[in-house]
XYZ file of C-alpha atoms in Angstrom:
363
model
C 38.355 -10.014 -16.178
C 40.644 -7.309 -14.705
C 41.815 -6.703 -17.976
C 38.107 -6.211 -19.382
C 37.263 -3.702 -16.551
C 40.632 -1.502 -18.296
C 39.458 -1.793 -21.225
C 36.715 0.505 -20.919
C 37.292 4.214 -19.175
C 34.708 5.039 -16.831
C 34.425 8.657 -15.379
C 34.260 9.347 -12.094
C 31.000 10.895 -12.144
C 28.256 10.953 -14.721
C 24.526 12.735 -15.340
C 21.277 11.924 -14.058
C 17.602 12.976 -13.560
C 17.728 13.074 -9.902
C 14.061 13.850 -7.831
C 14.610 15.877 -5.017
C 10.762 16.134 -3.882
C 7.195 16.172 -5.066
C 7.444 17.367 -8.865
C 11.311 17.896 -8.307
C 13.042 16.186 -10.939
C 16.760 17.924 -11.768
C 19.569 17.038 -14.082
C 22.602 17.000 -11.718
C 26.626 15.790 -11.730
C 26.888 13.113 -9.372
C 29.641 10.068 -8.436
C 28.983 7.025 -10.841
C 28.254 4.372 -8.204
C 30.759 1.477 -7.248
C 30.284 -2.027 -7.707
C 31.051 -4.978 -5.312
C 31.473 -8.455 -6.071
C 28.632 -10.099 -7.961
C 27.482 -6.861 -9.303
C 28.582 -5.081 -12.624
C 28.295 -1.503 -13.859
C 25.967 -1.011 -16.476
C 26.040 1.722 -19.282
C 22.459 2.664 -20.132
C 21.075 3.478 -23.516
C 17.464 3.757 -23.260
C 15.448 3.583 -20.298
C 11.140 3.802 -20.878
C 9.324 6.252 -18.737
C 6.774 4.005 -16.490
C 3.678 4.679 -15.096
C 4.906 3.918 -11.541
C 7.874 6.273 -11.581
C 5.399 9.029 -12.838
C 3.278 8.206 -9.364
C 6.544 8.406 -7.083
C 7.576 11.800 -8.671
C 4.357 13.515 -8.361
C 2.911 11.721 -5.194
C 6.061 12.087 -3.125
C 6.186 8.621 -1.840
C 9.428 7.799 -1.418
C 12.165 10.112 0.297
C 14.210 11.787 -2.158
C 16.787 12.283 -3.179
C 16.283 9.266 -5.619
C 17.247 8.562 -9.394
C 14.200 6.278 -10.904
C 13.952 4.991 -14.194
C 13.427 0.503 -14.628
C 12.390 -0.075 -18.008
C 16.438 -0.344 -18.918
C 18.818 -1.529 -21.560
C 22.131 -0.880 -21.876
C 25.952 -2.218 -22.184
C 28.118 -3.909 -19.040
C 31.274 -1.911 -18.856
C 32.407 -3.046 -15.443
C 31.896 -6.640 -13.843
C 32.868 -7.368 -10.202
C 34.677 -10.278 -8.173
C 33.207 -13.370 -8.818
C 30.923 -12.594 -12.134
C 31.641 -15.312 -14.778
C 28.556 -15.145 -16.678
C 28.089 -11.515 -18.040
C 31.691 -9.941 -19.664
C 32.375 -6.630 -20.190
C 30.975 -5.477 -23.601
C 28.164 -7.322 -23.002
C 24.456 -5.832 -24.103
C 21.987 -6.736 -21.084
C 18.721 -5.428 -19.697
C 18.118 -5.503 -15.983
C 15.047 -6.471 -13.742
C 14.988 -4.027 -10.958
C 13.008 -6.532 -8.901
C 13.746 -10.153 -8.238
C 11.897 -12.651 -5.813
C 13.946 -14.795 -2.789
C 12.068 -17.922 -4.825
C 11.721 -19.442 -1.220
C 9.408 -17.916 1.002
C 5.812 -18.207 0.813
C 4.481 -15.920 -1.607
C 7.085 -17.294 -3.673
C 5.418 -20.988 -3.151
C 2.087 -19.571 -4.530
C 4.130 -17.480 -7.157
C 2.765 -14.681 -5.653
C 6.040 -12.900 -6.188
C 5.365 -9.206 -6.125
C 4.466 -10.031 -2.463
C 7.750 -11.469 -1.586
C 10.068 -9.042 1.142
C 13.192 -9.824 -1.169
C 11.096 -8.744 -4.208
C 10.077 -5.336 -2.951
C 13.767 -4.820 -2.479
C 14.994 -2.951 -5.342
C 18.132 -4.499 -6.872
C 19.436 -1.460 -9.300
C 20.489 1.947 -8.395
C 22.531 5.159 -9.972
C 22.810 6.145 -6.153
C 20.770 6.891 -2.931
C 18.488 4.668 -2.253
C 18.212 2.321 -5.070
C 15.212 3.140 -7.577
C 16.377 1.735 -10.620
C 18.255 4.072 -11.779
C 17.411 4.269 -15.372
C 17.344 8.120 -15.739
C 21.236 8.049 -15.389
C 24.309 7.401 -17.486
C 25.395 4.274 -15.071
C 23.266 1.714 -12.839
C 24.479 -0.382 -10.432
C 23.408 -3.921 -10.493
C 23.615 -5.782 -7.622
C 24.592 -9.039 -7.257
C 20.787 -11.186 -7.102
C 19.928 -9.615 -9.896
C 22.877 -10.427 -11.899
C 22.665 -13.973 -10.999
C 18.928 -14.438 -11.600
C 17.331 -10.982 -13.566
C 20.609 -9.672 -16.360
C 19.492 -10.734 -19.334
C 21.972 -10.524 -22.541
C 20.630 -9.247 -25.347
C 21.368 -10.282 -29.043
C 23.146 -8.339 -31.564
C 20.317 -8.350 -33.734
C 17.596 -6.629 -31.538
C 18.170 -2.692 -30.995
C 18.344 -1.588 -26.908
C 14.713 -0.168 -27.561
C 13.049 -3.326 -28.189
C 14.865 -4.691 -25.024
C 14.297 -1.974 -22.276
C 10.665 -3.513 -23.649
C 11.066 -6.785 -21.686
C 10.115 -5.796 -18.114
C 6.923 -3.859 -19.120
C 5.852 -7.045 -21.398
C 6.616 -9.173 -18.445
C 3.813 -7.077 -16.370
C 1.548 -7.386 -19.175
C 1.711 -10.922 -20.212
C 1.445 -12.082 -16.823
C -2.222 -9.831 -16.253
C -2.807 -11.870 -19.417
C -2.332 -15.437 -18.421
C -3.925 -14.506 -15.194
C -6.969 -14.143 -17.394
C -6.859 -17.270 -18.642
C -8.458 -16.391 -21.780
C -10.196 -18.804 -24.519
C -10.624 -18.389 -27.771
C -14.291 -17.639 -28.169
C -14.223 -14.831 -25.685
C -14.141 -10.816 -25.947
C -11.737 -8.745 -24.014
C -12.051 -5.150 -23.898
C -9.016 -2.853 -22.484
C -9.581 0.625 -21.354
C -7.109 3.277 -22.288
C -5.134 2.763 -25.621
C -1.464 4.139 -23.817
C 1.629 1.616 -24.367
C 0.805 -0.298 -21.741
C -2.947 -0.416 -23.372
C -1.841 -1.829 -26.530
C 0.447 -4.088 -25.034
C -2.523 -6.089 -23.285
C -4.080 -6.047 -25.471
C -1.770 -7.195 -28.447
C -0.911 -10.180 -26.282
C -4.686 -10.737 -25.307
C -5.463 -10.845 -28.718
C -2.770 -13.574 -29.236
C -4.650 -15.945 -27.127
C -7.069 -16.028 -29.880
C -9.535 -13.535 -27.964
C -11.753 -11.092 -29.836
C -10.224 -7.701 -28.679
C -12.219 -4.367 -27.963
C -9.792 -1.191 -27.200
C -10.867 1.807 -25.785
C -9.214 5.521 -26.112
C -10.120 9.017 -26.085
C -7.708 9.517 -29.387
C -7.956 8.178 -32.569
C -4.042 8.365 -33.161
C -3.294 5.713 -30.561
C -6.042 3.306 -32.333
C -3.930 3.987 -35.470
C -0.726 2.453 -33.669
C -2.736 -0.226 -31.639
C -3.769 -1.147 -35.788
C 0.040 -2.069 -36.539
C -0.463 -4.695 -33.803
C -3.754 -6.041 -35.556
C -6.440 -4.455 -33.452
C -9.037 -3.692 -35.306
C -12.305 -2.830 -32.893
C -11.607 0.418 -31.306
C -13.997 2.390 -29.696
C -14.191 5.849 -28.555
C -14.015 6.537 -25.340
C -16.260 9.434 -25.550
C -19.199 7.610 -26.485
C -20.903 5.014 -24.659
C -18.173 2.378 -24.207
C -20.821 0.020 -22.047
C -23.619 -0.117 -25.113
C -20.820 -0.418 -27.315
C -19.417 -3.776 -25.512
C -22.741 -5.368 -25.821
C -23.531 -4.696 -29.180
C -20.324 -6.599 -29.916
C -21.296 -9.486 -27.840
C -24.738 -10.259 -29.143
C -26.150 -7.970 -25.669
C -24.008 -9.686 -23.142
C -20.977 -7.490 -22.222
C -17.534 -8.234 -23.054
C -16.146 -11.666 -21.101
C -13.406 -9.497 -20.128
C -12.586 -5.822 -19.188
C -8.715 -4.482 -18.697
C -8.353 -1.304 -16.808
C -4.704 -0.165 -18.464
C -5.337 3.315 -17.410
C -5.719 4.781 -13.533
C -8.802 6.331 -12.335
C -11.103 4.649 -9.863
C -14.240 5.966 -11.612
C -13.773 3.757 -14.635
C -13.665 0.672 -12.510
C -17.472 1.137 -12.466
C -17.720 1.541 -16.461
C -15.214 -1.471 -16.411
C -18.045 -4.136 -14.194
C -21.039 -2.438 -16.375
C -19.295 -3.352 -19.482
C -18.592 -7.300 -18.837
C -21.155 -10.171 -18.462
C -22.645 -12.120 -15.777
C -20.097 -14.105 -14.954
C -16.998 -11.821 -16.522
C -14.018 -10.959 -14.704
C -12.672 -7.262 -14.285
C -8.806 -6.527 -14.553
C -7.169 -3.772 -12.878
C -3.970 -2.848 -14.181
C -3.287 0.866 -13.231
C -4.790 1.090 -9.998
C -1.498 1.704 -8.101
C -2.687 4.284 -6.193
C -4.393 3.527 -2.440
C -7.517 4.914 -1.992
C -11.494 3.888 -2.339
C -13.599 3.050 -5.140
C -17.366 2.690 -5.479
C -18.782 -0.812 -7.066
C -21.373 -3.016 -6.807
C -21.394 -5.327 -4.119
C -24.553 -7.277 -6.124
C -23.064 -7.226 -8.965
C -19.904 -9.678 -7.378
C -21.918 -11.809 -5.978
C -25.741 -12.276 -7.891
C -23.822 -11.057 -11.095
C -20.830 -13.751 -10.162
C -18.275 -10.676 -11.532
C -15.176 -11.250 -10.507
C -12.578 -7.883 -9.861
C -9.298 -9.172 -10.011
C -5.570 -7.446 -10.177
C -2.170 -7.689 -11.880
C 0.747 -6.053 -10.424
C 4.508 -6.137 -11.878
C 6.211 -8.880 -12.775
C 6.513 -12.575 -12.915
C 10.032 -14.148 -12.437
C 8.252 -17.550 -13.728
C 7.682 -16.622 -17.208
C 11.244 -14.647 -17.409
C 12.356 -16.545 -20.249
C 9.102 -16.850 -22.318
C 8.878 -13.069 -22.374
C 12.778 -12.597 -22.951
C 11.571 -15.309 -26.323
C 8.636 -13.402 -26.992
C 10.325 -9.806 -27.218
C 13.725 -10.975 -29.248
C 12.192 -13.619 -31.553
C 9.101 -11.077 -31.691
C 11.488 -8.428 -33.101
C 12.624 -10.860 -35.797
C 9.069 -11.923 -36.607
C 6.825 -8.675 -36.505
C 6.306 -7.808 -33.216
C 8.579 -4.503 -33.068
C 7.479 -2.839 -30.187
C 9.680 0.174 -30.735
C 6.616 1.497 -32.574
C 5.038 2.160 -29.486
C 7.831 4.919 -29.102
C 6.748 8.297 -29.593
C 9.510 10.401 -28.102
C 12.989 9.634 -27.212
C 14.807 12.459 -25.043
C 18.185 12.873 -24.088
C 19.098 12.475 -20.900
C 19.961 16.640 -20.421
C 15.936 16.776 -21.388
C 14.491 14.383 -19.042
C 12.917 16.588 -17.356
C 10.715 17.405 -20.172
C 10.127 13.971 -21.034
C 9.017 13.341 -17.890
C 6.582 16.308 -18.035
C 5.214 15.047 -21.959
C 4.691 11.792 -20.072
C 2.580 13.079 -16.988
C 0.598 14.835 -19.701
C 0.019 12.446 -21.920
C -0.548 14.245 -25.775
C -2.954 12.520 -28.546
C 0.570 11.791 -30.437
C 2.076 10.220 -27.246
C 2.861 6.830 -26.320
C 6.287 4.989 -24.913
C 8.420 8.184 -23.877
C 12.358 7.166 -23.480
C 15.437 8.617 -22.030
C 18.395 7.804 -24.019
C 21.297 8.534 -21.590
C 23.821 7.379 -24.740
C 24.166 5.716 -27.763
């Protein structure tokens, strides 16, 4: 293995999209972080632009300085003490968060809740954030053992820096527990939009999207969903005209903003259940209290991901690749990493022609 590590020159410092404060994001030289044993040095190639790193950039929740970025694929081109499952050379994406598996949110798979999950496990430096925005992440060693996942030679590093935000999205799904003869409608038509609801409409579900812009209905079409609506009309009558006057059984906030958590409960049934997906932000939001209770609505939530269904989703994305289900579509804009900073602004003002954005630190 000592050999392997020689094999591959690694400079002593590298680039990265470092935030230094609220809507601070620079390019900047700094050391490429060292690994101990258990952990290996990862290359990146493409790291996705999330939601959640947009929220710590312009919220100024976490101390800076910080290098974010967790939607991440890349190549291992150091390995440390003790790794004998991952080589150097080998393609992997990372999970920046993995559970302890023993505590008890872990027992009730509850995981996002678990200490040891809220830990992050990958960093480019500081305080680990992920890292993806950089040339080089730092893996550390309980994510190597239970979230590196090697990718094939067939599937490109874009359809794999795919696999945590699917994760997130197919376990809101299952959550939902949806049958066949229902209706699902999911607000806001972004990546994360047509994700949900590509994967709702695998259950067998009838699928209603929702979107300001009829470009991102055109993409959500390549993923056969065909019953968009416009967002600027009157998405509530528009659910129950597709559901014989009911509401939908279903409705799947995928975009922030408390007020539509309200157009969300008016749209479903008696009886429906309400998904938030995007509501990361703390704060207070108006509803119904009648309409939980006489209505017997149910507002539920989904947050991150699900170690339990790891390997169905690592399935789903590869042989999904092979069979149809190329989610590098959903990319809009790649940028390199001396650009981030403007990817990072196209992202927090999301464009009619914009969906995934992705930093490509190298090929």
């Amino acid at each position: 293995m000592t050999q392997q590590n020689q094999s591959v020159t690694v400079p002593a410092t590298m680039r990265a999209a470092v935030y230094r404060g609220i809507n601070d994001v620079r390019v900047e030289t700094i050391p490429v972080p060292e690994i101990g044993p258990g952990e290996v040095l990862v290359k990146i190639h493409t790291c996705g632009i999330c939601g959640t790193d947009l929220k710590k950039i312009h919220s100024g929740s976490h101390d800076a300085p910080r290098v974010f970025g967790h939607e991440m694929s890349g190549t291992i081109v150091r390995i440390g003490e003790g790794v004998t499952d991952f080589a150097v050379g080998d393609r992997v994406m990372a999970y920046h968060h993995i559970p302890c598996g023993e505590c008890y949110y872990c027992r009730k798979q509850t995981f996002a809740q678990c200490e040891v999950y809220k830990k992050v496990g990958c960093t480019a430096g500081f305080a680990p954030s992920g890292g993806g925005f950089a040339e080089y992440i730092r893996v550390m060693d309980w994510i190597v053992q239970h979230g590196l996942i090697k990718i094939p030679d067939d599937i490109p590093f874009e359809q794999a820096a795919f696999i945590e935000p699917v994760n997130t999205c197919y376990k809101a799904i299952r959550l939902l527990n949806l049958q066949p003869d229902e209706t699902v409608l999911v607000i806001g038509q972004g990546s994360i939009g047509i994700l949900l609801a590509a994967l709702a409409r695998q259950t067998g579900a009838t699928v209603l999207t929702s979107d300001l812009y009829p470009e991102r209905h055109a993409v959500a079409a390549r993923f056969g969903l065909h019953h968009p609506l416009d967002a600027r009309g009157d998405v509530v009558a528009a659910a129950k005209a597709a559901t014989e006057g009911r509401g939908a059984d279903v409705a799947l906030l995928a975009v922030g903003g408390n007020s539509l958590i309200k157009v969300a409960m008016d749209a479903i049934r008696p009886g429906g259940r309400v998904q938030l997906f995007a509501q990361t932000q703390h704060g207070e939001a108006p509803f119904d209290p009648a309409a939980v209770c006489m209505d017997e609505k149910t507002l539920m939530g989904s947050y991150s991901a699900s170690v339990a269904i790891q390997d169905d989703v690592t399935r789903m994305v590869f042989d999904g690749y092979r069979n149809g289900f190329d989610l590098t579509q959903l990319i809009s804009h790649r940028f390199s990493l001396e650009d981030a900073v403007a990817g990072i602004d196209l992202a927090s003002h999301p464009q009619a022609d914009s969906l995934k954005i992705v930093i490509q630190p190298g090929e």
